[in-house]
PDB file of C-alpha atoms in Angstrom:
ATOM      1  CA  UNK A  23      16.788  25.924  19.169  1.00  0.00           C
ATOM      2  CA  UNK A  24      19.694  24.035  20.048  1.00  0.00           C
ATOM      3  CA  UNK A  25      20.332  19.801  19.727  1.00  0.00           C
ATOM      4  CA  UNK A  26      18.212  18.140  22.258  1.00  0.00           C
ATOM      5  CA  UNK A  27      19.994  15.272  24.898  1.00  0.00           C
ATOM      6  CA  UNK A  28      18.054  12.496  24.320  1.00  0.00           C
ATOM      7  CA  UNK A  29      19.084   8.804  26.664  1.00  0.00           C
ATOM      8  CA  UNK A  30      17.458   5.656  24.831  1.00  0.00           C
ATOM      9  CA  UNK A  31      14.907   2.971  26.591  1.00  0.00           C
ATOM     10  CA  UNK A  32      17.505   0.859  27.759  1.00  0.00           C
ATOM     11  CA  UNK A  33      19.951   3.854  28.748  1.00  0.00           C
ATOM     12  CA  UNK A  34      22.794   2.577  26.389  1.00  0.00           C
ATOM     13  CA  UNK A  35      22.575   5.855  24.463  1.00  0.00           C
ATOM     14  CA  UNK A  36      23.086   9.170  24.990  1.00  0.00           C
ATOM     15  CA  UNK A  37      22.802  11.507  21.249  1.00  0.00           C
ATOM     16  CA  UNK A  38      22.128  15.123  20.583  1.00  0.00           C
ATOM     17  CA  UNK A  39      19.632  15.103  18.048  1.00  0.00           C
ATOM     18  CA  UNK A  40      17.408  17.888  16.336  1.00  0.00           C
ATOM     19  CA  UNK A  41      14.602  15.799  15.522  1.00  0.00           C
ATOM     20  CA  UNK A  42      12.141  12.851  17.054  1.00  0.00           C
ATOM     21  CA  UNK A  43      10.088  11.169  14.627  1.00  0.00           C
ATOM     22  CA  UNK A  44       7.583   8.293  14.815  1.00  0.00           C
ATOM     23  CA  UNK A  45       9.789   5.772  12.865  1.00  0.00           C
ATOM     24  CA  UNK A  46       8.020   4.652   8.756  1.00  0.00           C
ATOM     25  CA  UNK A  47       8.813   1.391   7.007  1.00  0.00           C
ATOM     26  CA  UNK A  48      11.061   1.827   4.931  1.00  0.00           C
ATOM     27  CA  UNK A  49      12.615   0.018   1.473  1.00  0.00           C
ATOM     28  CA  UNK A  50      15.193  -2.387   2.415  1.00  0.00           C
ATOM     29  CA  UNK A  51      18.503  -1.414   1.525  1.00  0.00           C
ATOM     30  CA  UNK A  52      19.870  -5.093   0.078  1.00  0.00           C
ATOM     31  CA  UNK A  53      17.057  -8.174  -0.014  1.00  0.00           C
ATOM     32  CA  UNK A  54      19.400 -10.798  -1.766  1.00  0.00           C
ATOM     33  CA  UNK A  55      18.196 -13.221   1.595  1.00  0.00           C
ATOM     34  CA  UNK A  56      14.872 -12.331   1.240  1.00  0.00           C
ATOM     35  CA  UNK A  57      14.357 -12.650  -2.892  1.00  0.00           C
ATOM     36  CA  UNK A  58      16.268 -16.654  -2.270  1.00  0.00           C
ATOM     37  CA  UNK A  59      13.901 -17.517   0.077  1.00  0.00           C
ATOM     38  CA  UNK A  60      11.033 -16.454  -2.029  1.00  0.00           C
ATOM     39  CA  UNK A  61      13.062 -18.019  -4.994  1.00  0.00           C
ATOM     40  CA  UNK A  62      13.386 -21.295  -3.135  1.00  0.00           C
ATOM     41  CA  UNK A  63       9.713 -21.105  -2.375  1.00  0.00           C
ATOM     42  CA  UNK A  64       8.569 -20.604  -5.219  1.00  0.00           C
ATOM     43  CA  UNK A  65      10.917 -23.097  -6.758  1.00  0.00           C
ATOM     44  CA  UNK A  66      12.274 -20.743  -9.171  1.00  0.00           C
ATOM     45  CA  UNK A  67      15.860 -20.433 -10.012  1.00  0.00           C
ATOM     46  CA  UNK A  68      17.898 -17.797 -11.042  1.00  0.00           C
ATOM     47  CA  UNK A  69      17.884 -18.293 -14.416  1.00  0.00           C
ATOM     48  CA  UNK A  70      14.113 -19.036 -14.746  1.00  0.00           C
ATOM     49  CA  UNK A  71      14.403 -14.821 -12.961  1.00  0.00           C
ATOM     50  CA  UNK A  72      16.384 -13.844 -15.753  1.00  0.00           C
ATOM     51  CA  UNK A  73      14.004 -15.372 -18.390  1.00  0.00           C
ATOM     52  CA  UNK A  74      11.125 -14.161 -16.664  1.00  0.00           C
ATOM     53  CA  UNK A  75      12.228 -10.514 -16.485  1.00  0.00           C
ATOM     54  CA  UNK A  76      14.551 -10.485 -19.535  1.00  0.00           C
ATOM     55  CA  UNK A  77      18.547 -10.987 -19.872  1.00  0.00           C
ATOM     56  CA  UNK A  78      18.877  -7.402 -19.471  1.00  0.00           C
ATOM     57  CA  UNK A  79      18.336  -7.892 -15.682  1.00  0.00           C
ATOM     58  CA  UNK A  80      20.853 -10.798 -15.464  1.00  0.00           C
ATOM     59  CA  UNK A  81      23.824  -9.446 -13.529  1.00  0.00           C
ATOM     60  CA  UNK A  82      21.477  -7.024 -11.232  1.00  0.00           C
ATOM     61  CA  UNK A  83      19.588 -10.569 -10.433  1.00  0.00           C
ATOM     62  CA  UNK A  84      22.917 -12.053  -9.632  1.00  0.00           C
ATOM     63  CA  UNK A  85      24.540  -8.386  -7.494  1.00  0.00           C
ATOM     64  CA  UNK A  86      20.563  -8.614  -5.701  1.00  0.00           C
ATOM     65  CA  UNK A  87      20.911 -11.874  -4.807  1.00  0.00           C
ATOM     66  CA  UNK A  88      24.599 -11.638  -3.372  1.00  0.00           C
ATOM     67  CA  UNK A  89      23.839  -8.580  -1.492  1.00  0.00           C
ATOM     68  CA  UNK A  90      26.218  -6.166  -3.842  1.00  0.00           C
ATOM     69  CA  UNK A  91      23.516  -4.206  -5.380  1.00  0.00           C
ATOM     70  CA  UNK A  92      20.641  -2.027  -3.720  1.00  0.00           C
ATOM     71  CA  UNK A  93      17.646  -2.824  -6.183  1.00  0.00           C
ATOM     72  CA  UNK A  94      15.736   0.195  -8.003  1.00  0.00           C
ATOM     73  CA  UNK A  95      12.160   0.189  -7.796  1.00  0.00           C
ATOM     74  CA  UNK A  96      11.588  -0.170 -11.121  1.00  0.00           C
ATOM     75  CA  UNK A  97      13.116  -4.137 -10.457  1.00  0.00           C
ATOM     76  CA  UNK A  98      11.730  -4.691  -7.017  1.00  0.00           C
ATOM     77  CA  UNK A  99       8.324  -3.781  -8.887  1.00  0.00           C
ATOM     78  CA  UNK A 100       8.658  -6.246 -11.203  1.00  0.00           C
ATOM     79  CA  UNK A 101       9.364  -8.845  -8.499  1.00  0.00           C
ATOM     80  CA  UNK A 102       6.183  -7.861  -6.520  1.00  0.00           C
ATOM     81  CA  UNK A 103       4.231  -7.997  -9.394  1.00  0.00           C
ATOM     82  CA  UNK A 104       5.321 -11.308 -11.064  1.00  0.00           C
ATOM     83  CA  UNK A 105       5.208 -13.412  -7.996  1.00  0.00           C
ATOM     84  CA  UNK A 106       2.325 -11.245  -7.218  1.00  0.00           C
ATOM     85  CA  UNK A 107       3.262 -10.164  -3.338  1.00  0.00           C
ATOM     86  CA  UNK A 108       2.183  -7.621  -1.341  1.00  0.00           C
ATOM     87  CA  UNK A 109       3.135  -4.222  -2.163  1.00  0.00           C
ATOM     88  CA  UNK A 110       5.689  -3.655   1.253  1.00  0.00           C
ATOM     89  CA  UNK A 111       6.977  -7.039   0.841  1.00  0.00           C
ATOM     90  CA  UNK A 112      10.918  -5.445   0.946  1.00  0.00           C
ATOM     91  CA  UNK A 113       9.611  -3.209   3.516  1.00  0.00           C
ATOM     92  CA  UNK A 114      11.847  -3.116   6.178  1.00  0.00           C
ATOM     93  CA  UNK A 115       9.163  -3.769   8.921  1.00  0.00           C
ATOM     94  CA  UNK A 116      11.175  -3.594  11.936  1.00  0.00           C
ATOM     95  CA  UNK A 117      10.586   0.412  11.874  1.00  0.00           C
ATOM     96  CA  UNK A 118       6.937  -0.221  12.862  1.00  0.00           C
ATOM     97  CA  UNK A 119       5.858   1.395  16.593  1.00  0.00           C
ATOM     98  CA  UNK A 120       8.986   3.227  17.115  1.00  0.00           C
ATOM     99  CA  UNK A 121      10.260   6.606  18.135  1.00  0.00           C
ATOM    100  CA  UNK A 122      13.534   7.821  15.673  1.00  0.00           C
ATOM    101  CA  UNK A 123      16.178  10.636  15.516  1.00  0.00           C
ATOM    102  CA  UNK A 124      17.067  12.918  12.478  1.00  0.00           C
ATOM    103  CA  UNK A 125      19.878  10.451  12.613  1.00  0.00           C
ATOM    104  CA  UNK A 126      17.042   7.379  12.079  1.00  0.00           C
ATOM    105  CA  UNK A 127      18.427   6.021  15.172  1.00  0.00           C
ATOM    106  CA  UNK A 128      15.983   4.152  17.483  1.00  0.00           C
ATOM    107  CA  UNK A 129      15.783   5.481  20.616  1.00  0.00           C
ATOM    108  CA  UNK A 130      12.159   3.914  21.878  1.00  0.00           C
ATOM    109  CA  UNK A 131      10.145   1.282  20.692  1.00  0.00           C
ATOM    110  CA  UNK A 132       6.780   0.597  21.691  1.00  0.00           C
ATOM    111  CA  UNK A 133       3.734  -2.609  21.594  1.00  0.00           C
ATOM    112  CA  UNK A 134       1.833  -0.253  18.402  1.00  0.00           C
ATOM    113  CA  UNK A 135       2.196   2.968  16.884  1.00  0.00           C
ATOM    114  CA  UNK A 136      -0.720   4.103  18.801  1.00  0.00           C
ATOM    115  CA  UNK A 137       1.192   4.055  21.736  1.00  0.00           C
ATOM    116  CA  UNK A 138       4.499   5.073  20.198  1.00  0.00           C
ATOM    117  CA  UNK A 139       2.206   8.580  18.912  1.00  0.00           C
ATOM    118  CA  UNK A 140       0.944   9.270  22.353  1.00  0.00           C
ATOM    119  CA  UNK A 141       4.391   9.011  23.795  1.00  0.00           C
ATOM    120  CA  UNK A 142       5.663  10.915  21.101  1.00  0.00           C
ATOM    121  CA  UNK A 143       2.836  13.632  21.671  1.00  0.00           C
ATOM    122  CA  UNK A 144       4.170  13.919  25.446  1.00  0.00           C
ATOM    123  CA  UNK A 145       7.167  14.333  24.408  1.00  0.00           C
ATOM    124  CA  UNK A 146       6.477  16.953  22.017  1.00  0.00           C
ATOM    125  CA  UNK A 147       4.449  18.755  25.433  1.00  0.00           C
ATOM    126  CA  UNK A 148       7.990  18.799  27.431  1.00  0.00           C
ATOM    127  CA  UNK A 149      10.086  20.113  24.310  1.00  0.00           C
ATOM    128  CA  UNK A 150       7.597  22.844  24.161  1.00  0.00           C
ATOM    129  CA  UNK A 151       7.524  23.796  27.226  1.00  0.00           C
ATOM    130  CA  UNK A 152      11.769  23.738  27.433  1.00  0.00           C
ATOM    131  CA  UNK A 153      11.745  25.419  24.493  1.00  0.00           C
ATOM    132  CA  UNK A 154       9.448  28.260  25.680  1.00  0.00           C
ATOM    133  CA  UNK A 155      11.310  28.564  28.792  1.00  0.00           C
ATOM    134  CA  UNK A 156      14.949  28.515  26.993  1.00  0.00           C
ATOM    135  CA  UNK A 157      16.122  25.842  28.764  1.00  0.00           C
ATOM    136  CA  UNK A 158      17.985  22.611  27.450  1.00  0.00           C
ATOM    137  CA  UNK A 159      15.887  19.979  25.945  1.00  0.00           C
ATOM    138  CA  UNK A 160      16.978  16.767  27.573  1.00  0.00           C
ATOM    139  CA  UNK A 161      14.891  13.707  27.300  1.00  0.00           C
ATOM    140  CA  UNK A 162      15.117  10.308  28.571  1.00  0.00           C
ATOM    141  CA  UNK A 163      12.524   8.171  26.316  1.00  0.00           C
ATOM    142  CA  UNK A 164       9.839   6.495  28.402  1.00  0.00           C
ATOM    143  CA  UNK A 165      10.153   2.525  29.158  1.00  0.00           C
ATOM    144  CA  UNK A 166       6.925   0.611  27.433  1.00  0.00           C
TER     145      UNK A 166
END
């Protein structure tokens, strides 16, 4: 089976993709805003981090908290767990309720992931069916 055309909600984008996926949360790439915010509201400072979690975490504190470092898990664990935060806290939640590419690129979002699945189910009915009859898959995503 060849790429399928697939036009965005808002018709701004036309890709050839192989895949459409109900989008997942997924682990935010850099958090530095995020872990200040907490730090400031939490009223602990950088240092009091670094004493917490041990020296040997000093400069990734610092490269997390300037946005030049993706943290490991084995860090952002440590964070959840000593500030005691919900477990998809650096969850990028934006990804909730939407319809991706192969590519992760948005091309639908929807009011819940209920309704994001049953638009994704019709659209799996009319790739079928194009695929059955070997013709091109071309799909322009359905407004909300």
């Amino acid at each position: 089976m060849g790429k399928m055309k697939i036009v965005s909600q808002s018709g701004e984008l036309t890709i050839f993709a192989n895949v459409l996926s109900i989008g997942q949360r997924q682990p935010k790439q850099v958090i530095g805003d995020q872990l200040k915010e907490l730090l400031n509201k939490k009223e602990v400072s950088s240092e009091d981090l670094t004493a917490e979690l041990g020296n040997s975490y000093r400069d990734t504190i610092t490269r997390v908290l300037d946005d030049k470092e993706i943290p490991k898990k084995q860090f952002i664990d440590k964070i959840i767990n000593l500030f005691d935060l919900d477990n998809d806290y650096f969850m990028d939640k934006e990804l909730n309720n939407v319809i991706i590419t192969d590519g992760n690129i948005v091309v639908g979002k929807y009011a819940t992931n209920d309704r994001a699945l049953e638009v994704k189910k019709q659209l799996d009915v009319i790739i079928d069916e194009c695929y059955r009859a070997g013709k091109p898959i071309s799909i322009n995503m359905p407004k909300e």
